[in-house]
Coordinates of N, CA and C in Angstrom, one line a residue:
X296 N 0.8 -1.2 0.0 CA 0.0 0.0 0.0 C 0.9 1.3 0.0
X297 N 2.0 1.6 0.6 CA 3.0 2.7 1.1 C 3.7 2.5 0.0
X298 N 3.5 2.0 -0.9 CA 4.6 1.5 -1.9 C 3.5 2.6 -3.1
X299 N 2.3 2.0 -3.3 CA 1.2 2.3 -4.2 C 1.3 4.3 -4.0
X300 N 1.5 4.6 -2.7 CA 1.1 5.9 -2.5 C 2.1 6.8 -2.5
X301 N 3.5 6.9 -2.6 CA 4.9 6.7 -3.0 C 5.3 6.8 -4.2
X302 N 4.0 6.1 -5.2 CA 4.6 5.6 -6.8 C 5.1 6.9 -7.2
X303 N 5.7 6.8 -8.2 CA 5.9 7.9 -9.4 C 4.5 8.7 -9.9
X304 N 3.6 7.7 -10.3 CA 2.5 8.2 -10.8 C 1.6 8.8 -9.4
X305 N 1.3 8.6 -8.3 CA 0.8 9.2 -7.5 C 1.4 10.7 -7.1
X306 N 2.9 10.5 -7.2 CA 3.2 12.4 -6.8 C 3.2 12.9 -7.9
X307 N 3.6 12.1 -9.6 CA 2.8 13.6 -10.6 C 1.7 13.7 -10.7
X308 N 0.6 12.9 -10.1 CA -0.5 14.0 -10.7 C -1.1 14.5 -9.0
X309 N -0.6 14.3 -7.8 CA -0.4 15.3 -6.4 C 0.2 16.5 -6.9
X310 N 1.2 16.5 -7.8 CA 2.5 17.7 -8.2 C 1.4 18.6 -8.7
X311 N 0.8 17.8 -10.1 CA 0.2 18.0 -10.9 C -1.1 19.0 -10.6
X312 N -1.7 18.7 -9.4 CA -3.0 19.4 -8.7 C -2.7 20.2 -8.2
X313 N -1.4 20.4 -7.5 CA -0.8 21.3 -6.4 C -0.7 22.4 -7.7
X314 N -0.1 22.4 -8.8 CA 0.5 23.4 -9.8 C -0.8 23.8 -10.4
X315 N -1.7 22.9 -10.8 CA -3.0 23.6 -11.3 C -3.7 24.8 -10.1
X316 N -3.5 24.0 -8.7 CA -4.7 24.8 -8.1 C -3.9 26.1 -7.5
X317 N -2.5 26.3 -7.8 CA -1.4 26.9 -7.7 C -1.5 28.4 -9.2
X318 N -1.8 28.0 -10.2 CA -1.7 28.5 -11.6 C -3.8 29.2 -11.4
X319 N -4.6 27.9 -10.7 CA -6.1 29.1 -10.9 C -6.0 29.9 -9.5
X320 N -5.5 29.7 -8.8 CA -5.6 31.3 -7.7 C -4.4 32.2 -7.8
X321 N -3.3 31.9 -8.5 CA -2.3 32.9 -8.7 C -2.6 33.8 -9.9
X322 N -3.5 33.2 -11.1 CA -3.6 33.8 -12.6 C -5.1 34.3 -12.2
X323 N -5.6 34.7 -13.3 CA -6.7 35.5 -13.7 C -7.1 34.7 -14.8
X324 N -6.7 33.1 -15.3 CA -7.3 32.4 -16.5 C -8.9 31.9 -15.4
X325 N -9.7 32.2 -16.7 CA -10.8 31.6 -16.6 C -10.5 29.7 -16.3
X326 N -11.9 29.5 -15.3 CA -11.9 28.1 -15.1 C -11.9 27.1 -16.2
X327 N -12.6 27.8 -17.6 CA -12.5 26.8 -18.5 C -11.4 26.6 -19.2
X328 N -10.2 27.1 -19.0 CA -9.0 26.8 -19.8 C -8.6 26.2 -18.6
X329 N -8.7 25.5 -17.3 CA -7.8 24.9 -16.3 C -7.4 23.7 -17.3
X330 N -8.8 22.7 -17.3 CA -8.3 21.4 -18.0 C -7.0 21.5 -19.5
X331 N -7.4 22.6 -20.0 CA -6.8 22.8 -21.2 C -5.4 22.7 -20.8
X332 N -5.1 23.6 -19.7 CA -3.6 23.7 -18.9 C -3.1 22.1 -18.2
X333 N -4.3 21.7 -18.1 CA -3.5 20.4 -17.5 C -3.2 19.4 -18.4
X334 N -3.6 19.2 -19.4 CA -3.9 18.5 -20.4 C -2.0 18.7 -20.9
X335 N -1.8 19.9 -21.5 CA -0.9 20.2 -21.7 C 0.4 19.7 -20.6
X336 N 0.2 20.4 -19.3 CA 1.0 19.7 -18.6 C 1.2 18.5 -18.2
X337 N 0.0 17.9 -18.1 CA 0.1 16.3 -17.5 C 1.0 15.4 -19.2
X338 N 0.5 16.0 -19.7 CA 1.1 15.4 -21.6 C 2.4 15.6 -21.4
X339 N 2.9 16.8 -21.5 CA 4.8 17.4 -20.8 C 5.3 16.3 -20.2
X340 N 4.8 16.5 -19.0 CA 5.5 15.6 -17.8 C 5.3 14.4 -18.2
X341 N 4.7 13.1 -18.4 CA 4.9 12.1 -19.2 C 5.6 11.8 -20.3
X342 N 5.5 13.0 -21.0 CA 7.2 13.1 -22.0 C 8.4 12.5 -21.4
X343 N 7.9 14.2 -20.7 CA 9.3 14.7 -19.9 C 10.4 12.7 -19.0
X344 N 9.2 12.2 -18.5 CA 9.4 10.9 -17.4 C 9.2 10.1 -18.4
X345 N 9.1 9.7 -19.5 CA 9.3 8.7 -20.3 C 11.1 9.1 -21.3
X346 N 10.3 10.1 -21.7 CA 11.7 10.5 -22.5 C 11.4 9.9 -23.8
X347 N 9.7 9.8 -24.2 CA 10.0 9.8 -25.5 C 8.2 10.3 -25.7
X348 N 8.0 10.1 -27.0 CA 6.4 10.0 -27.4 C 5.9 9.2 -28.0
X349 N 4.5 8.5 -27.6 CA 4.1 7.5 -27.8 C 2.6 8.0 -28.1
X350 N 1.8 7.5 -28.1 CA 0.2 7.2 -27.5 C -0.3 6.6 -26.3
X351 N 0.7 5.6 -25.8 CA 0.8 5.2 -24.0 C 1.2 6.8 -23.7
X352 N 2.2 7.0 -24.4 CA 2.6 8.5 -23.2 C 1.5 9.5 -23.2
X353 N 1.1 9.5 -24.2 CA -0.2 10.6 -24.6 C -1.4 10.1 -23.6
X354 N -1.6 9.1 -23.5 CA -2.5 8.6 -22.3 C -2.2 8.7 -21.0
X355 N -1.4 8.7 -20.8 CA -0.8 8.4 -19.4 C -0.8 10.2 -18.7
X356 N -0.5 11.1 -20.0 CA -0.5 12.6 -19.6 C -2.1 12.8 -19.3
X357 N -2.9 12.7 -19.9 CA -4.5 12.4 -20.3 C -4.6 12.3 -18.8
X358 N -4.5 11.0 -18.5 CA -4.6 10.6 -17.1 C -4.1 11.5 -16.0
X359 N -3.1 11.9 -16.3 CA -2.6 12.5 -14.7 C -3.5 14.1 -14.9
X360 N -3.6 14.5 -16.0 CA -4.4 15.9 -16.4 C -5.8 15.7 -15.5
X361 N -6.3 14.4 -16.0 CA -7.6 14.1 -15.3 C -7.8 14.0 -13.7
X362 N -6.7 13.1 -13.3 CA -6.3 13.4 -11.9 C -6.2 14.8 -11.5
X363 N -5.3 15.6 -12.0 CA -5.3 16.6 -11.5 C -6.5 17.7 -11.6
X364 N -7.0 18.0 -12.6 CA -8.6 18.7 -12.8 C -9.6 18.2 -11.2
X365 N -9.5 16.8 -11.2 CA -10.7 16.5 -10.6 C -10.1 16.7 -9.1
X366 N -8.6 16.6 -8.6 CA -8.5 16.8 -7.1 C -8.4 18.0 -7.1
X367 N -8.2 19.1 -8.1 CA -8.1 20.3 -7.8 C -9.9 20.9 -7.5
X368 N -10.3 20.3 -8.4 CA -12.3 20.3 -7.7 C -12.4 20.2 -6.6
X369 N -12.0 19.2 -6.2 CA -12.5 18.5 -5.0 C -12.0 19.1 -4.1
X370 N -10.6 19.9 -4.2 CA -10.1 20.6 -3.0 C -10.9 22.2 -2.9
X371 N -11.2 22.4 -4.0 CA -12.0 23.9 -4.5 C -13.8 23.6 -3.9
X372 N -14.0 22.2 -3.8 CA -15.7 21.9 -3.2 C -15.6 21.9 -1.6
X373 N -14.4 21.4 -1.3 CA -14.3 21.3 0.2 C -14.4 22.7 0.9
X374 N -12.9 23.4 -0.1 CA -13.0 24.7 1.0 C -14.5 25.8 0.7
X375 N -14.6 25.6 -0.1 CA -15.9 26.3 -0.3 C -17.6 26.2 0.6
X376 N -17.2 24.3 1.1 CA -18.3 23.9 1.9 C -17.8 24.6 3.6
X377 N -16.5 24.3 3.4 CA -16.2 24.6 5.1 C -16.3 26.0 5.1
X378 N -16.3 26.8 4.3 CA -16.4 28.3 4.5 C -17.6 28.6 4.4
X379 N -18.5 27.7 4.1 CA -20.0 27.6 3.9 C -20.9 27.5 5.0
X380 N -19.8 26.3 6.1 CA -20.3 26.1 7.3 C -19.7 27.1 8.3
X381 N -18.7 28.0 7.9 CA -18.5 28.8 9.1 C -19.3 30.4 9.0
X382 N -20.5 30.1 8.2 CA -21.5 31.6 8.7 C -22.2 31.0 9.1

């Protein structure tokens, strides 16, 4: 399990969420270009960690893009409920 949560692919797309939800409160881009930005990045960095281009690699960016979009949500649904519960 500590192995699974450790992997390579678990801290790029943690990295990956941290830099998105890092890039929508630091910038002024609208929410609908986030995925656009991740897409790009998560696609990079699977280059970048493979060191080549494939269609696995193209997927695998896909994937960590998707990871990242949806924990960056999920972090953006939480604080918004707890700040919801504190009026």
């Amino acid at each position: 399990m500590m192995e699974a949560i450790l992997s390579i692919e678990f801290t790029a797309y943690v990295a990956l969420a941290v830099l998105l939800y890092a890039i929508r409160e630091a910038t002024n881009i609208p929410n609908r270009y986030i995925p656009i930005v991740a897409v790009v990045l998560g696609v990079a960095f699977s280059v970048f960690e493979s060191r080549a281009f494939s269609f696995d690699v193209l997927l695998v960016g896909l994937k960590y893009a998707l990871y990242g979009v949806g924990s960056v949500a999920m972090v953006k649904y939480a604080l918004e409920k707890a700040e919801g519960e504190d009026k």
